């Protein structure tokens, strides 16, 4: 009898589950059944997770490709460029937020986590993009804005409606210290106080970012469950993981203790503060472990926006038992803002020895482009190839920002009235905002760089006639073809995929050199990080590596096909990848 009850219960549960799923599909569009349960293989024959061998490519949907010629990029535009991404060697695409949003912060103010912004298309378009990507072995990762929603999200509209609303505690509401005085001194990262007063209910709500981005209360289990369900909903549609936005800021001090005030003012004119009581709380790691458990059900990957000051702090985001983020991003590597062999050598060694799988990124939608940051105005193309050779041959997973493979540079606004990014509008002229690194992708030398026949939402870089996909594809010495060769080699060479990192000539101030070694196969990488030609003698034998000569596989200049490791000669900012023999 007991077994019968159990069986009947299971049947009823399955029926109810199917009914709920059908209703959800009716509300939001068809679930992509072809990819829902088979989006990601767990491991390869040697136990590697799929994301360890992948090359990730971050793109800004608004700026990548415009299929309907309204000046705004869209999902169908991305779909039309999958052949290009496959040719380049991309395995996974990280889409910055494409959810419905008032666009106060260009999508990082989400008003619906389970739909697509009409500017970018529809859920059907997303389903097709996921399916078409799968046919080309390209997965998709979504940007999950965890810390806050838009103030237009239905959850917040309910929360602000009254003090007694069931969703009031989904956000952080508090009484002020007095009339017109917020609960404490916390400032918004984007300028001004971190609190906004609501005259209707007589309380303040907290926002780490803009006032239109109220912080969720992650101490409320209902919030956590709702957000975890969002990830499940997308996993079932075939999404392969999430990049977790602003994970450090999920929790705050419940006592609302004032932050320590430092001397001086920031670019917005606010007092400088140390975010001691509203950032990096231990509870973040508990939540990430729980979110990882959900991801594991779908063999999905979690990428963290993890701003840390040292390798030990970054290591915490992997988890004590590798049970938190698989891919916490190393922004310390990103913040080496000069071409320096000693500085990069130090940072690579720290992260390579941290115990986790390294994640390398040099730029993104918030960080100035490589060509702009590292270029000297004379050797910019060589430097672009140099930096690509470095971060695409290190042990770990690289995340490439769209357009870096072309040598795209920042096209910053010249006048305040041209600024679209609210950061730039508030901080001008000291802070010009992030429009410059979010310009349209440069596809051809045609009008608007082939991005759209309409006026693009953000001006195209004037250099597009020379730096574009069509032109660079036909030039064997272009930055684009250098990237493509590197990625093809990376996918094919076991030493580059799985080999250990062995540093060479560790006291050289100009040349960064290392070996990637795997089961007797050794790939040598030599990078001249100076503006003068260099000659180096690489003592590989002292590192237990065999080989007195090397066969050039890829170089950024006319390097000899064969060389002796005791006499490697490099042009200014030259890069060589070679097989040791």
Coordinates of C-alpha atoms in Angstrom, one line a residue:
X1 CA 0.0 0.0 0.0
X2 CA 2.8 2.4 0.9
X3 CA 4.5 1.7 -2.4
X4 CA 1.3 2.4 -4.3
X5 CA 0.9 5.7 -2.6
X6 CA 4.5 6.6 -3.4
X7 CA 4.0 5.6 -7.1
X8 CA 0.7 7.5 -7.3
X9 CA 2.4 10.5 -5.7
X10 CA 5.2 10.4 -8.2
X11 CA 2.8 10.2 -11.1
X12 CA 0.9 13.2 -9.7
X13 CA 4.1 15.1 -9.3
X14 CA 5.2 14.4 -12.8
X15 CA 1.8 15.6 -14.1
X16 CA 1.9 18.8 -12.1
X17 CA 5.5 19.4 -13.1
X18 CA 4.5 18.9 -16.8
X19 CA 1.5 21.2 -16.4
X20 CA 3.7 24.0 -14.8
X21 CA 6.3 23.6 -17.5
X22 CA 3.6 23.8 -20.2
X23 CA 2.1 26.9 -18.7
X24 CA 5.5 28.5 -18.5
X25 CA 6.2 27.6 -22.1
X26 CA 2.8 29.1 -23.0
X27 CA 3.7 32.3 -21.2
X28 CA 7.3 32.7 -22.4
X29 CA 7.7 30.6 -25.5
X30 CA 8.8 27.1 -26.3
X31 CA 11.5 25.4 -24.2
X32 CA 14.4 24.3 -26.5
X33 CA 14.0 20.6 -25.8
X34 CA 16.9 19.7 -28.1
X35 CA 19.4 21.5 -25.9
X36 CA 17.7 21.5 -22.5
X37 CA 19.3 18.3 -21.1
X38 CA 22.3 18.0 -23.4
X39 CA 23.8 21.5 -23.5
X40 CA 27.1 20.4 -22.0
X41 CA 29.1 17.2 -21.8
X42 CA 30.5 16.7 -18.3
X43 CA 34.1 15.8 -19.0
X44 CA 36.3 14.6 -21.7
X45 CA 38.2 11.3 -21.7
X46 CA 41.0 12.8 -19.5
X47 CA 38.6 14.4 -17.0
X48 CA 38.6 17.9 -18.3
X49 CA 35.5 20.0 -18.1
X50 CA 34.3 21.5 -21.4
X51 CA 35.0 25.1 -20.3
X52 CA 38.7 24.3 -19.6
X53 CA 39.4 23.8 -23.3
X54 CA 37.1 26.5 -24.4
X55 CA 37.8 30.0 -25.7
X56 CA 35.2 32.4 -24.5
X57 CA 34.2 35.5 -26.4
X58 CA 32.3 38.4 -24.7
X59 CA 30.1 40.4 -27.0
X60 CA 27.9 43.3 -26.5
X61 CA 24.6 42.4 -28.2
X62 CA 23.8 46.1 -28.8
X63 CA 27.0 46.5 -30.7
X64 CA 27.8 43.3 -32.5
X65 CA 25.5 43.0 -35.6
X66 CA 22.2 44.6 -36.6
X67 CA 20.0 42.3 -38.6
X68 CA 17.0 44.7 -39.0
X69 CA 18.9 47.9 -39.6
X70 CA 17.5 50.0 -36.8
X71 CA 21.0 51.0 -35.5
X72 CA 20.9 48.5 -32.6
X73 CA 22.5 45.1 -32.6
X74 CA 20.3 42.1 -32.0
X75 CA 20.2 38.3 -31.5
X76 CA 19.5 37.6 -35.2
X77 CA 22.6 39.7 -36.0
X78 CA 24.6 37.5 -33.7
X79 CA 23.1 34.4 -35.3
X80 CA 24.2 35.7 -38.8
X81 CA 27.8 35.9 -37.6
X82 CA 28.2 32.4 -36.1
X83 CA 30.2 31.2 -39.1
X84 CA 32.7 34.0 -38.4
X85 CA 32.9 33.0 -34.7
X86 CA 33.4 29.3 -35.6
X87 CA 36.1 30.3 -38.1
X88 CA 37.9 32.4 -35.5
X89 CA 37.9 29.5 -33.0
X90 CA 35.3 30.6 -30.4
X91 CA 33.7 27.9 -28.3
X92 CA 31.5 29.9 -26.0
X93 CA 29.9 33.3 -26.2
X94 CA 29.2 35.5 -23.2
X95 CA 26.2 37.8 -23.9
X96 CA 26.1 40.9 -21.8
X97 CA 22.5 41.5 -20.6
X98 CA 19.8 41.0 -23.2
X99 CA 16.9 41.0 -20.8
X100 CA 14.0 43.5 -20.9
X101 CA 15.3 46.7 -19.2
X102 CA 14.7 50.4 -19.1
X103 CA 18.4 50.7 -20.1
X104 CA 19.4 53.1 -17.4
X105 CA 22.6 51.1 -17.2
X106 CA 22.4 49.5 -20.6
X107 CA 20.8 46.2 -19.5
X108 CA 22.3 45.9 -16.1
X109 CA 19.0 47.1 -14.7
X110 CA 16.8 44.0 -15.4
X111 CA 13.0 44.3 -15.4
X112 CA 12.4 40.7 -16.4
X113 CA 14.9 37.8 -16.0
X114 CA 12.9 35.4 -18.2
X115 CA 12.5 37.2 -21.5
X116 CA 14.4 39.2 -24.1
X117 CA 14.6 42.9 -24.6
X118 CA 12.5 43.7 -27.8
X119 CA 15.4 45.8 -29.1
X120 CA 17.3 42.5 -29.4
X121 CA 14.5 40.2 -30.5
X122 CA 12.4 37.5 -28.9
X123 CA 12.6 34.3 -26.9
X124 CA 12.1 32.5 -30.2
X125 CA 15.2 34.3 -31.6
X126 CA 17.1 33.2 -28.5
X127 CA 16.0 29.6 -28.8
X128 CA 17.1 29.6 -32.5
X129 CA 20.5 31.2 -31.6
X130 CA 21.2 28.6 -29.0
X131 CA 20.2 25.8 -31.4
X132 CA 22.3 27.2 -34.3
X133 CA 25.2 27.7 -31.9
X134 CA 25.0 24.1 -30.9
X135 CA 25.3 23.1 -34.5
X136 CA 28.6 24.9 -34.7
X137 CA 29.8 23.8 -31.3
X138 CA 29.3 27.2 -29.8
X139 CA 27.7 27.5 -26.4
X140 CA 26.1 30.6 -24.9
X141 CA 26.6 32.2 -21.5
X142 CA 24.3 34.8 -20.1
X143 CA 25.2 37.8 -17.9
X144 CA 23.3 37.2 -14.6
X145 CA 22.7 40.5 -12.7
X146 CA 22.4 39.1 -9.2
X147 CA 22.9 42.1 -6.9
X148 CA 19.9 44.2 -8.0
X149 CA 17.0 44.5 -10.3
X150 CA 15.5 47.5 -12.1
X151 CA 13.2 49.7 -10.1
X152 CA 10.7 48.7 -12.9
X153 CA 10.9 45.0 -12.1
X154 CA 7.5 43.6 -10.9
X155 CA 9.2 42.5 -7.7
X156 CA 10.2 46.0 -6.8
X157 CA 6.9 47.6 -7.9
X158 CA 5.3 45.3 -5.4
X159 CA 7.9 45.9 -2.7
X160 CA 7.5 49.7 -2.9
X161 CA 3.7 49.6 -2.9
X162 CA 3.5 49.4 0.9
X163 CA 5.4 48.5 4.0
X164 CA 3.1 45.5 4.4
X165 CA 3.5 44.0 0.9
X166 CA 4.8 40.4 0.9
X167 CA 7.8 41.5 -1.2
X168 CA 8.8 44.4 0.9
X169 CA 11.6 42.4 2.4
X170 CA 12.9 41.3 -1.0
X171 CA 14.8 44.6 -1.1
X172 CA 16.6 46.6 1.6
X173 CA 14.2 49.1 3.1
X174 CA 15.1 51.1 6.3
X175 CA 14.1 54.1 8.3
X176 CA 16.4 57.1 8.0
X177 CA 18.4 58.6 10.9
X178 CA 16.2 61.6 10.9
X179 CA 14.1 63.8 8.5
X180 CA 15.9 63.8 5.1
X181 CA 18.9 61.8 6.5
X182 CA 19.6 58.4 5.1
X183 CA 20.2 55.3 7.3
X184 CA 24.0 55.5 7.0
X185 CA 26.8 57.1 5.0
X186 CA 27.1 54.4 2.3
X187 CA 27.7 56.0 -1.2
X188 CA 26.7 54.6 -4.6
X189 CA 29.5 53.4 -6.7
X190 CA 28.2 55.6 -9.5
X191 CA 28.0 58.8 -7.4
X192 CA 25.8 60.2 -4.7
X193 CA 24.3 58.5 -1.6
X194 CA 23.5 54.8 -1.7
X195 CA 20.0 55.4 -0.5
X196 CA 16.8 56.8 -2.1
X197 CA 13.9 58.1 -0.1
X198 CA 10.4 56.9 -1.0
X199 CA 7.9 59.5 0.3
X200 CA 4.9 57.2 -0.1
X201 CA 6.1 54.7 2.5
X202 CA 8.4 57.0 4.4
X203 CA 11.5 54.7 4.1
X204 CA 14.7 54.6 2.2
X205 CA 15.9 51.7 -0.1
X206 CA 19.5 50.8 -0.7
X207 CA 21.3 50.8 -4.1
X208 CA 25.0 50.0 -4.5
X209 CA 24.8 51.2 -8.1
X210 CA 22.2 53.7 -9.6
X211 CA 19.0 54.6 -7.7
X212 CA 17.1 52.8 -10.5
X213 CA 19.0 49.6 -9.5
X214 CA 17.7 48.7 -6.0
X215 CA 19.6 45.9 -4.2
X216 CA 18.0 42.6 -3.6
X217 CA 17.9 41.3 -0.1
X218 CA 19.8 38.1 -0.4
X219 CA 19.3 37.3 3.3
X220 CA 15.7 36.6 2.4
X221 CA 15.4 32.9 1.3
X222 CA 12.6 33.7 -1.1
X223 CA 14.9 36.0 -3.0
X224 CA 17.5 33.3 -3.2
X225 CA 15.1 30.7 -4.4
X226 CA 13.6 33.0 -7.0
X227 CA 17.0 33.9 -8.4
X228 CA 18.1 30.2 -8.4
X229 CA 15.0 29.3 -10.3
X230 CA 15.9 31.9 -13.0
X231 CA 19.1 30.0 -13.7
X232 CA 17.2 26.7 -13.9
X233 CA 14.8 28.3 -16.4
X234 CA 17.6 29.3 -18.7
X235 CA 19.5 26.1 -18.3
X236 CA 16.5 24.2 -19.5
X237 CA 16.5 26.4 -22.6
X238 CA 20.1 25.3 -23.3
X239 CA 22.1 28.1 -21.8
X240 CA 25.6 26.7 -20.8
X241 CA 26.2 29.0 -17.7
X242 CA 26.3 32.4 -16.4
X243 CA 28.7 35.3 -15.9
X244 CA 27.8 36.5 -12.4
X245 CA 27.7 40.3 -12.2
X246 CA 29.0 42.2 -9.1
X247 CA 29.0 39.0 -6.9
X248 CA 31.1 40.8 -4.2
X249 CA 28.2 43.1 -3.4
X250 CA 25.4 40.6 -2.7
X251 CA 25.4 41.1 1.1
X252 CA 25.7 44.1 3.5
X253 CA 26.1 44.6 7.2
X254 CA 22.6 44.1 8.7
X255 CA 23.5 46.7 11.3
X256 CA 24.2 49.3 8.6
X257 CA 27.4 50.4 10.2
X258 CA 28.9 53.5 8.6
X259 CA 31.8 52.9 6.2
X260 CA 35.2 54.4 7.2
X261 CA 35.8 57.8 5.5
X262 CA 39.1 58.5 3.8
X263 CA 40.6 61.8 2.9
X264 CA 39.6 63.5 -0.3
X265 CA 36.8 63.3 -2.8
X266 CA 36.1 60.9 -5.6
X267 CA 35.4 61.8 -9.3
X268 CA 31.7 62.5 -8.4
X269 CA 32.6 64.9 -5.5
X270 CA 31.6 62.4 -2.8
X271 CA 33.8 61.6 0.2
X272 CA 36.1 58.7 -0.4
X273 CA 35.0 55.6 1.5
X274 CA 36.3 52.1 2.2
X275 CA 33.4 49.7 1.4
X276 CA 34.0 47.7 4.6
X277 CA 30.4 47.1 5.5
X278 CA 28.7 46.7 2.1
X279 CA 31.1 44.5 0.1
X280 CA 32.7 41.1 0.2
X281 CA 30.8 39.5 3.1
X282 CA 31.5 35.8 3.9
X283 CA 27.9 35.0 3.1
X284 CA 28.7 35.5 -0.6
X285 CA 30.7 32.2 -0.6
X286 CA 27.8 30.3 0.9
X287 CA 25.5 31.6 -1.8
X288 CA 28.0 30.7 -4.5
X289 CA 28.3 27.2 -3.3
X290 CA 24.5 26.8 -3.4
X291 CA 24.4 28.3 -6.9
X292 CA 27.1 26.0 -8.0
X293 CA 25.0 23.0 -6.9
X294 CA 22.3 24.1 -9.3
X295 CA 24.8 24.6 -12.1
X296 CA 26.2 21.2 -11.5
X297 CA 22.8 19.7 -12.3
X298 CA 23.3 21.0 -15.8
X299 CA 27.1 20.7 -16.2
X300 CA 27.1 24.5 -16.5
X301 CA 29.8 27.0 -15.8
X302 CA 29.8 30.0 -13.5
X303 CA 32.1 32.9 -14.3
X304 CA 32.6 35.4 -11.5
X305 CA 33.2 39.2 -11.8
X306 CA 35.6 38.9 -8.9
X307 CA 37.6 41.9 -8.0
X308 CA 40.4 40.9 -5.7
X309 CA 43.6 42.3 -4.4
X310 CA 45.7 39.1 -4.1
X311 CA 45.9 35.5 -5.2
X312 CA 44.7 34.2 -1.8
X313 CA 41.6 36.3 -2.0
X314 CA 40.9 35.1 -5.5
X315 CA 41.5 31.5 -4.5
X316 CA 38.6 31.8 -2.0
X317 CA 36.2 32.1 -5.0
X318 CA 37.1 28.6 -6.2
X319 CA 35.9 27.3 -2.9
X320 CA 37.8 25.1 -0.3
X321 CA 36.6 22.0 -2.2
X322 CA 36.4 23.5 -5.7
X323 CA 32.7 23.9 -5.0
X324 CA 32.1 27.6 -5.8
X325 CA 33.0 29.3 -9.1
X326 CA 34.8 27.3 -11.8
X327 CA 35.9 30.5 -13.4
X328 CA 36.6 33.5 -11.1
X329 CA 38.1 36.2 -13.3
X330 CA 41.6 37.4 -12.4
X331 CA 41.2 41.2 -12.7
X332 CA 44.7 41.7 -11.1
X333 CA 46.0 40.4 -14.5
X334 CA 43.7 42.9 -16.2
X335 CA 45.0 45.7 -14.0
X336 CA 48.6 45.3 -15.2
X337 CA 48.2 48.5 -17.2
X338 CA 51.6 48.6 -18.8
X339 CA 53.7 46.3 -20.9
X340 CA 56.0 44.9 -18.3
X341 CA 57.6 41.5 -18.4
X342 CA 58.3 41.5 -14.6
X343 CA 54.8 42.6 -13.7
X344 CA 53.0 40.0 -15.9
X345 CA 55.5 37.3 -14.9
X346 CA 54.7 38.0 -11.2
X347 CA 50.9 38.0 -11.8
X348 CA 50.9 34.8 -14.0
X349 CA 53.0 33.0 -11.4
X350 CA 50.6 34.0 -8.6
X351 CA 47.5 32.8 -10.4
X352 CA 49.1 29.7 -11.9
X353 CA 50.1 28.7 -8.4
X354 CA 46.7 29.5 -6.7
X355 CA 45.4 25.9 -7.0
X356 CA 42.5 26.7 -9.3
X357 CA 42.1 26.8 -13.1
X358 CA 43.3 30.3 -14.2
X359 CA 41.0 32.6 -16.1
X360 CA 42.7 35.3 -18.2
X361 CA 41.0 38.4 -19.5
X362 CA 42.6 41.7 -20.7
X363 CA 39.6 43.9 -21.5
X364 CA 35.8 43.9 -21.4
X365 CA 32.8 46.2 -21.6
X366 CA 34.0 48.1 -18.6
X367 CA 37.7 48.2 -19.3
X368 CA 39.5 50.1 -22.0
X369 CA 40.6 48.1 -25.0
X370 CA 44.0 46.4 -25.3
X371 CA 44.9 48.4 -28.4
X372 CA 44.2 51.6 -26.6
X373 CA 45.7 50.8 -23.2
X374 CA 48.9 49.1 -24.2
X375 CA 49.6 50.8 -27.5
X376 CA 52.5 53.3 -27.8
X377 CA 51.2 55.0 -30.9
X378 CA 54.0 53.5 -33.0
X379 CA 53.9 49.7 -32.5
X380 CA 50.2 49.3 -31.8
X381 CA 49.7 46.4 -34.2
X382 CA 52.7 44.5 -32.9
X383 CA 51.6 45.1 -29.4
X384 CA 48.1 43.8 -30.1
X385 CA 49.7 40.6 -31.5
X386 CA 52.1 40.4 -28.5
X387 CA 49.3 40.6 -25.9
X388 CA 47.2 38.1 -27.8
X389 CA 50.1 35.6 -28.0
X390 CA 50.5 35.9 -24.2
X391 CA 47.0 35.4 -22.9
X392 CA 46.0 32.8 -25.5
X393 CA 49.0 30.5 -24.7
X394 CA 48.9 30.6 -20.9
X395 CA 47.5 27.7 -18.9
X396 CA 43.9 28.4 -18.3
X397 CA 40.8 29.7 -20.1
X398 CA 40.9 33.0 -22.0
X399 CA 38.0 35.4 -22.4
X400 CA 38.3 37.5 -25.5
X401 CA 36.4 40.7 -25.9
X402 CA 34.7 41.3 -29.2
X403 CA 36.8 43.4 -31.6
X404 CA 40.1 42.7 -29.9
X405 CA 41.0 40.3 -32.7
X406 CA 40.8 43.3 -35.1
X407 CA 42.7 45.8 -33.1
X408 CA 39.6 47.9 -32.3
X409 CA 40.4 50.8 -30.1
X410 CA 38.4 53.0 -27.7
X411 CA 36.3 55.6 -29.5
X412 CA 35.6 57.9 -26.5
X413 CA 33.1 60.7 -26.7
X414 CA 34.6 64.1 -27.4
X415 CA 31.7 66.2 -25.9
X416 CA 29.6 65.7 -22.9
X417 CA 26.4 65.9 -24.9
X418 CA 27.6 62.8 -26.9
X419 CA 28.0 60.6 -23.8
X420 CA 25.4 57.8 -23.4
X421 CA 26.9 56.0 -20.5
X422 CA 25.4 57.4 -17.2
X423 CA 28.9 57.1 -15.6
X424 CA 30.3 59.5 -18.1
X425 CA 27.3 61.9 -17.8
X426 CA 27.8 62.1 -14.1
X427 CA 31.6 62.2 -14.0
X428 CA 32.5 64.3 -17.1
X429 CA 35.1 65.4 -17.9
X430 CA 37.3 63.3 -15.4
X431 CA 35.2 60.2 -16.2
X432 CA 34.2 59.9 -19.9
X433 CA 32.2 56.7 -19.3
X434 CA 32.4 53.3 -21.1
X435 CA 30.9 54.2 -24.5
X436 CA 34.4 54.0 -26.0
X437 CA 34.8 50.3 -25.4
X438 CA 31.3 49.5 -26.6
X439 CA 31.4 50.8 -30.2
X440 CA 29.9 48.7 -33.1
X441 CA 31.8 45.7 -34.4
X442 CA 33.7 46.5 -37.5
X443 CA 32.7 44.0 -40.2
X444 CA 33.8 45.8 -43.4
X445 CA 34.9 49.1 -45.0
X446 CA 31.4 49.9 -46.0
X447 CA 29.3 52.6 -44.4
X448 CA 29.0 52.2 -40.6
X449 CA 31.6 49.4 -40.8
X450 CA 29.0 47.1 -42.1
X451 CA 27.3 47.0 -38.7
X452 CA 24.0 48.6 -39.9
X453 CA 22.6 50.7 -42.7
X454 CA 21.0 52.9 -40.1
X455 CA 22.9 55.3 -37.9
X456 CA 24.4 53.1 -35.1
X457 CA 23.4 53.8 -31.6
X458 CA 27.1 54.4 -30.7
X459 CA 29.5 56.0 -33.2
X460 CA 31.8 53.7 -35.1
X461 CA 35.6 54.0 -34.7
X462 CA 36.9 56.1 -37.7
X463 CA 39.6 53.5 -38.2
X464 CA 37.1 51.0 -39.4
X465 CA 38.0 51.2 -43.1
X466 CA 41.4 49.5 -42.3
X467 CA 40.5 47.6 -39.2
X468 CA 37.6 45.3 -40.1
X469 CA 36.9 41.6 -40.6
X470 CA 36.7 41.7 -44.4
X471 CA 39.9 43.6 -44.9
X472 CA 41.9 41.8 -42.3
X473 CA 40.8 38.4 -43.4
X474 CA 42.5 39.0 -46.7
X475 CA 45.8 40.2 -45.1
X476 CA 47.9 37.2 -43.8
X477 CA 49.8 39.5 -41.5
X478 CA 46.7 41.1 -39.9
X479 CA 45.9 41.1 -36.2
X480 CA 42.8 39.0 -37.1
X481 CA 44.7 36.3 -38.8
X482 CA 47.2 36.2 -36.0
X483 CA 44.4 35.6 -33.5
X484 CA 42.9 32.9 -35.8
X485 CA 46.2 31.1 -36.1
X486 CA 46.7 31.2 -32.3
X487 CA 43.3 29.8 -31.6
X488 CA 43.7 27.1 -34.2
X489 CA 47.0 26.0 -32.6
X490 CA 45.6 26.3 -29.1
X491 CA 42.7 23.9 -29.9
X492 CA 45.1 21.4 -31.6
X493 CA 48.1 21.3 -29.3
X494 CA 47.9 19.3 -26.1
X495 CA 50.7 21.2 -24.5
X496 CA 48.8 24.5 -24.9
X497 CA 45.5 22.9 -23.8
X498 CA 46.8 21.0 -20.7
X499 CA 50.5 21.5 -20.3
X500 CA 51.9 23.0 -17.1
X501 CA 53.4 26.5 -17.1
X502 CA 57.2 26.7 -16.7
X503 CA 58.7 30.2 -16.4
X504 CA 62.0 30.9 -18.0
X505 CA 64.6 33.8 -17.7
X506 CA 62.8 35.0 -14.6
X507 CA 65.0 38.0 -14.1
X508 CA 64.8 39.4 -17.6
X509 CA 63.3 42.9 -17.5
X510 CA 62.4 42.9 -21.2
X511 CA 61.4 39.4 -22.3
X512 CA 58.7 37.2 -20.9
X513 CA 59.4 33.6 -21.8
X514 CA 57.8 30.3 -20.7
X515 CA 57.2 26.7 -21.7
X516 CA 54.0 24.8 -21.8
X517 CA 54.9 21.2 -21.2
X518 CA 52.7 18.1 -21.5
X519 CA 54.0 14.5 -21.5
X520 CA 57.3 15.3 -23.3
X521 CA 55.7 17.7 -25.7
X522 CA 57.0 21.3 -25.1
X523 CA 55.8 24.6 -26.6
X524 CA 58.0 27.6 -26.1
X525 CA 56.6 31.1 -25.9
X526 CA 58.9 34.1 -26.1
X527 CA 57.5 37.7 -25.8
X528 CA 59.6 40.8 -26.2
X529 CA 57.9 43.4 -24.0
X530 CA 60.2 46.3 -25.0
X531 CA 60.5 48.7 -27.9
X532 CA 64.0 47.6 -28.8
X533 CA 65.1 44.4 -30.5
X534 CA 66.2 41.7 -28.0
X535 CA 68.4 38.6 -28.1
X536 CA 67.9 36.0 -25.3
X537 CA 69.6 32.8 -24.2
X538 CA 66.9 30.5 -22.8
X539 CA 68.2 27.9 -20.4
X540 CA 65.4 25.3 -20.7
X541 CA 67.6 22.4 -19.4
X542 CA 67.8 24.0 -15.9
X543 CA 64.0 23.7 -15.8
X544 CA 64.1 20.0 -16.6
X545 CA 62.9 20.7 -20.2
X546 CA 64.6 19.0 -23.1
X547 CA 65.4 20.8 -26.4
X548 CA 68.2 22.8 -27.8
X549 CA 66.4 24.0 -30.9
X550 CA 62.8 25.1 -31.7
X551 CA 60.6 25.1 -34.8
X552 CA 58.6 28.3 -35.2
X553 CA 54.8 27.6 -35.2
X554 CA 53.5 31.2 -35.0
X555 CA 55.3 34.5 -34.9
X556 CA 54.3 38.2 -35.1
X557 CA 57.2 39.1 -37.3
X558 CA 59.4 37.4 -39.9
X559 CA 61.1 35.0 -37.5
X560 CA 63.3 32.1 -38.8
X561 CA 61.6 28.8 -39.2
X562 CA 64.2 27.1 -37.0
X563 CA 66.1 28.6 -34.1
X564 CA 68.5 27.7 -31.3
X565 CA 67.1 28.3 -27.8
X566 CA 70.5 29.9 -26.8
X567 CA 70.1 32.5 -29.5
X568 CA 66.5 33.7 -29.8
X569 CA 66.2 37.1 -31.6
X570 CA 63.1 39.2 -31.4
X571 CA 62.0 42.4 -33.1
X572 CA 60.5 45.2 -30.9
X573 CA 57.4 43.8 -29.2
X574 CA 57.9 40.6 -31.2
X575 CA 56.3 37.3 -30.2
X576 CA 57.2 33.7 -31.1
X577 CA 55.5 30.4 -30.4
X578 CA 57.7 27.4 -31.2
X579 CA 57.9 23.7 -30.7
X580 CA 61.0 22.6 -28.7
X581 CA 63.0 19.8 -30.3

